[in-house]
């Protein structure tokens, strides 16, 4: 069975090194307490959701296919 491993290191690199999101978060008072650990935790949990919940749906989509019911 195929497995999806989210590219966490790539996403963290883009968020922190390319986009420098920490500077953007500091510009908004409601997000001023956001830190790197929190952002990484959100990315990790999103990756878990994608691999454990979303990815398995591909199997049923591939086996069952899709149909248009015109009622």
Short mmCIF file of N, CA and C in Angstrom, two decimals:
data_model
loop_
_atom_site.label_atom_id
_atom_site.label_comp_id
_atom_site.label_asym_id
_atom_site.label_seq_id
_atom_site.Cartn_x
_atom_site.Cartn_y
_atom_site.Cartn_z
N UNK A 1 0.84 -1.18 0.00
CA UNK A 1 0.00 0.00 0.00
C UNK A 1 0.89 1.24 0.00
N UNK A 2 0.59 2.21 -0.85
CA UNK A 2 1.39 3.43 -0.90
C UNK A 2 1.27 4.24 0.40
N UNK A 3 2.30 5.00 0.66
CA UNK A 3 2.34 5.84 1.87
C UNK A 3 2.68 7.26 1.44
N UNK A 4 2.03 8.23 2.06
CA UNK A 4 2.34 9.64 1.80
C UNK A 4 3.15 10.19 2.96
N UNK A 5 4.32 10.69 2.67
CA UNK A 5 5.15 11.36 3.67
C UNK A 5 5.22 12.83 3.30
N UNK A 6 4.58 13.69 4.09
CA UNK A 6 4.57 15.12 3.75
C UNK A 6 5.99 15.69 3.80
N UNK A 7 6.31 16.59 2.89
CA UNK A 7 7.65 17.18 2.84
C UNK A 7 7.81 18.29 3.90
N UNK A 8 7.85 17.89 5.16
CA UNK A 8 7.89 18.87 6.25
C UNK A 8 9.12 19.76 6.20
N UNK A 9 10.28 19.18 5.94
CA UNK A 9 11.50 20.00 5.91
C UNK A 9 11.42 21.05 4.80
N UNK A 10 10.87 20.67 3.66
CA UNK A 10 10.72 21.62 2.56
C UNK A 10 9.75 22.74 2.94
N UNK A 11 8.63 22.36 3.56
CA UNK A 11 7.65 23.37 3.97
C UNK A 11 8.23 24.31 5.03
N UNK A 12 8.98 23.75 5.98
CA UNK A 12 9.60 24.57 7.01
C UNK A 12 10.63 25.52 6.40
N UNK A 13 11.40 25.03 5.44
CA UNK A 13 12.38 25.88 4.77
C UNK A 13 11.69 27.05 4.07
N UNK A 14 10.63 26.77 3.34
CA UNK A 14 9.92 27.83 2.62
C UNK A 14 9.32 28.83 3.61
N UNK A 15 8.68 28.32 4.66
CA UNK A 15 8.04 29.22 5.63
C UNK A 15 9.05 30.12 6.35
N UNK A 16 10.17 29.54 6.76
CA UNK A 16 11.10 30.28 7.61
C UNK A 16 12.22 30.99 6.84
N UNK A 17 12.73 30.35 5.80
CA UNK A 17 13.88 30.92 5.10
C UNK A 17 13.49 31.75 3.88
N UNK A 18 12.49 31.29 3.15
CA UNK A 18 12.10 31.99 1.92
C UNK A 18 11.09 33.10 2.23
N UNK A 19 10.00 32.74 2.90
CA UNK A 19 8.93 33.71 3.16
C UNK A 19 9.16 34.53 4.42
N UNK A 20 9.97 34.02 5.34
CA UNK A 20 10.25 34.71 6.61
C UNK A 20 8.94 35.12 7.30
N UNK A 21 8.09 34.13 7.54
CA UNK A 21 6.75 34.41 8.08
C UNK A 21 6.77 34.99 9.48
N UNK A 22 7.84 34.80 10.21
CA UNK A 22 7.89 35.33 11.57
C UNK A 22 7.79 36.86 11.56
N UNK A 23 8.39 37.49 10.59
CA UNK A 23 8.30 38.95 10.48
C UNK A 23 6.86 39.38 10.18
N UNK A 24 6.18 38.62 9.35
CA UNK A 24 4.79 38.94 9.03
C UNK A 24 3.89 38.76 10.25
N UNK A 25 4.11 37.69 11.01
CA UNK A 25 3.30 37.46 12.21
C UNK A 25 3.52 38.55 13.25
N UNK A 26 4.74 39.03 13.37
CA UNK A 26 5.03 40.07 14.36
C UNK A 26 4.35 41.39 14.02
N UNK A 27 3.99 41.57 12.75
CA UNK A 27 3.33 42.81 12.33
C UNK A 27 1.88 42.88 12.80
N UNK A 28 1.31 41.75 13.18
CA UNK A 28 -0.08 41.70 13.64
C UNK A 28 -0.11 41.42 15.13
N UNK A 29 -0.70 42.30 15.92
CA UNK A 29 -0.71 42.12 17.38
C UNK A 29 -1.33 40.79 17.83
N UNK A 30 -2.36 40.33 17.14
CA UNK A 30 -3.01 39.09 17.56
C UNK A 30 -2.13 37.86 17.31
N UNK A 31 -1.09 38.00 16.50
CA UNK A 31 -0.18 36.88 16.22
C UNK A 31 1.23 37.15 16.72
N UNK A 32 1.41 38.16 17.53
CA UNK A 32 2.75 38.55 17.97
C UNK A 32 3.43 37.46 18.79
N UNK A 33 2.66 36.61 19.46
CA UNK A 33 3.25 35.56 20.28
C UNK A 33 3.57 34.29 19.50
N UNK A 34 3.29 34.28 18.21
CA UNK A 34 3.58 33.11 17.37
C UNK A 34 5.09 32.89 17.33
N UNK A 35 5.50 31.63 17.47
CA UNK A 35 6.93 31.32 17.41
C UNK A 35 7.17 30.18 16.42
N UNK A 36 8.43 29.90 16.17
CA UNK A 36 8.83 28.89 15.19
C UNK A 36 8.29 27.52 15.58
N UNK A 37 8.33 27.20 16.87
CA UNK A 37 7.86 25.89 17.32
C UNK A 37 6.37 25.70 17.03
N UNK A 38 5.58 26.75 17.20
CA UNK A 38 4.15 26.66 16.93
C UNK A 38 3.90 26.45 15.44
N UNK A 39 4.60 27.18 14.61
CA UNK A 39 4.44 27.03 13.17
C UNK A 39 4.82 25.62 12.74
N UNK A 40 5.93 25.12 13.26
CA UNK A 40 6.36 23.76 12.91
C UNK A 40 5.36 22.72 13.40
N UNK A 41 4.77 22.94 14.57
CA UNK A 41 3.77 22.00 15.10
C UNK A 41 2.53 21.99 14.21
N UNK A 42 2.12 23.16 13.73
CA UNK A 42 0.96 23.22 12.84
C UNK A 42 1.25 22.49 11.53
N UNK A 43 2.45 22.68 10.99
CA UNK A 43 2.83 21.97 9.76
C UNK A 43 2.85 20.47 9.98
N UNK A 44 3.39 20.03 11.12
CA UNK A 44 3.45 18.59 11.42
C UNK A 44 2.06 17.98 11.54
N UNK A 45 1.17 18.66 12.25
CA UNK A 45 -0.19 18.13 12.42
C UNK A 45 -0.95 18.16 11.10
N UNK A 46 -0.72 19.18 10.29
CA UNK A 46 -1.33 19.21 8.96
C UNK A 46 -0.83 18.06 8.10
N UNK A 47 0.46 17.75 8.23
CA UNK A 47 1.02 16.61 7.51
C UNK A 47 0.43 15.29 7.97
N UNK A 48 0.22 15.15 9.28
CA UNK A 48 -0.42 13.93 9.80
C UNK A 48 -1.84 13.81 9.26
N UNK A 49 -2.58 14.91 9.25
CA UNK A 49 -3.95 14.90 8.73
C UNK A 49 -3.95 14.50 7.26
N UNK A 50 -3.03 15.07 6.50
CA UNK A 50 -2.97 14.76 5.07
C UNK A 50 -2.64 13.29 4.82
N UNK A 51 -1.71 12.74 5.61
CA UNK A 51 -1.30 11.35 5.37
C UNK A 51 -2.26 10.33 5.97
N UNK A 52 -2.92 10.66 7.07
CA UNK A 52 -3.79 9.69 7.74
C UNK A 52 -5.25 9.79 7.32
N UNK A 53 -5.71 10.97 6.91
CA UNK A 53 -7.12 11.15 6.58
C UNK A 53 -7.34 11.38 5.08
N UNK A 54 -6.61 12.32 4.51
CA UNK A 54 -6.84 12.68 3.11
C UNK A 54 -6.27 11.65 2.15
N UNK A 55 -5.03 11.22 2.36
CA UNK A 55 -4.38 10.31 1.43
C UNK A 55 -5.13 8.99 1.24
N UNK A 56 -5.64 8.36 2.31
CA UNK A 56 -6.39 7.11 2.10
C UNK A 56 -7.62 7.26 1.21
N UNK A 57 -8.14 8.46 1.09
CA UNK A 57 -9.30 8.67 0.21
C UNK A 57 -8.94 8.47 -1.26
N UNK A 58 -7.66 8.61 -1.60
CA UNK A 58 -7.24 8.38 -2.98
C UNK A 58 -7.52 6.95 -3.42
N UNK A 59 -7.38 6.00 -2.50
CA UNK A 59 -7.58 4.59 -2.84
C UNK A 59 -9.03 4.35 -3.25
N UNK A 60 -9.97 4.84 -2.45
CA UNK A 60 -11.38 4.64 -2.81
C UNK A 60 -11.73 5.40 -4.08
N UNK A 61 -11.14 6.55 -4.26
CA UNK A 61 -11.38 7.30 -5.50
C UNK A 61 -10.85 6.58 -6.72
N UNK A 62 -9.72 5.90 -6.57
CA UNK A 62 -9.15 5.15 -7.69
C UNK A 62 -9.95 3.89 -7.99
N UNK A 63 -10.40 3.18 -6.95
CA UNK A 63 -11.11 1.92 -7.18
C UNK A 63 -12.56 2.14 -7.60
N UNK A 64 -13.23 3.08 -6.98
CA UNK A 64 -14.64 3.32 -7.28
C UNK A 64 -14.83 4.26 -8.46
N UNK A 65 -13.91 5.17 -8.64
CA UNK A 65 -14.05 6.16 -9.68
C UNK A 65 -15.10 7.20 -9.30
N UNK A 66 -15.46 8.02 -10.24
CA UNK A 66 -16.49 9.02 -9.97
C UNK A 66 -17.57 8.93 -11.04
N UNK A 67 -18.77 9.26 -10.64
CA UNK A 67 -19.90 9.21 -11.54
C UNK A 67 -20.75 10.45 -11.33
N UNK A 68 -21.43 10.86 -12.37
CA UNK A 68 -22.34 11.99 -12.29
C UNK A 68 -23.76 11.46 -12.25
N UNK A 69 -24.45 11.70 -11.16
CA UNK A 69 -25.85 11.30 -11.03
C UNK A 69 -26.73 12.49 -11.41
N UNK A 70 -27.40 12.39 -12.52
CA UNK A 70 -28.28 13.47 -12.95
C UNK A 70 -29.70 13.14 -12.50
N UNK A 71 -30.19 13.90 -11.56
CA UNK A 71 -31.53 13.64 -11.04
C UNK A 71 -32.46 14.75 -11.40
#
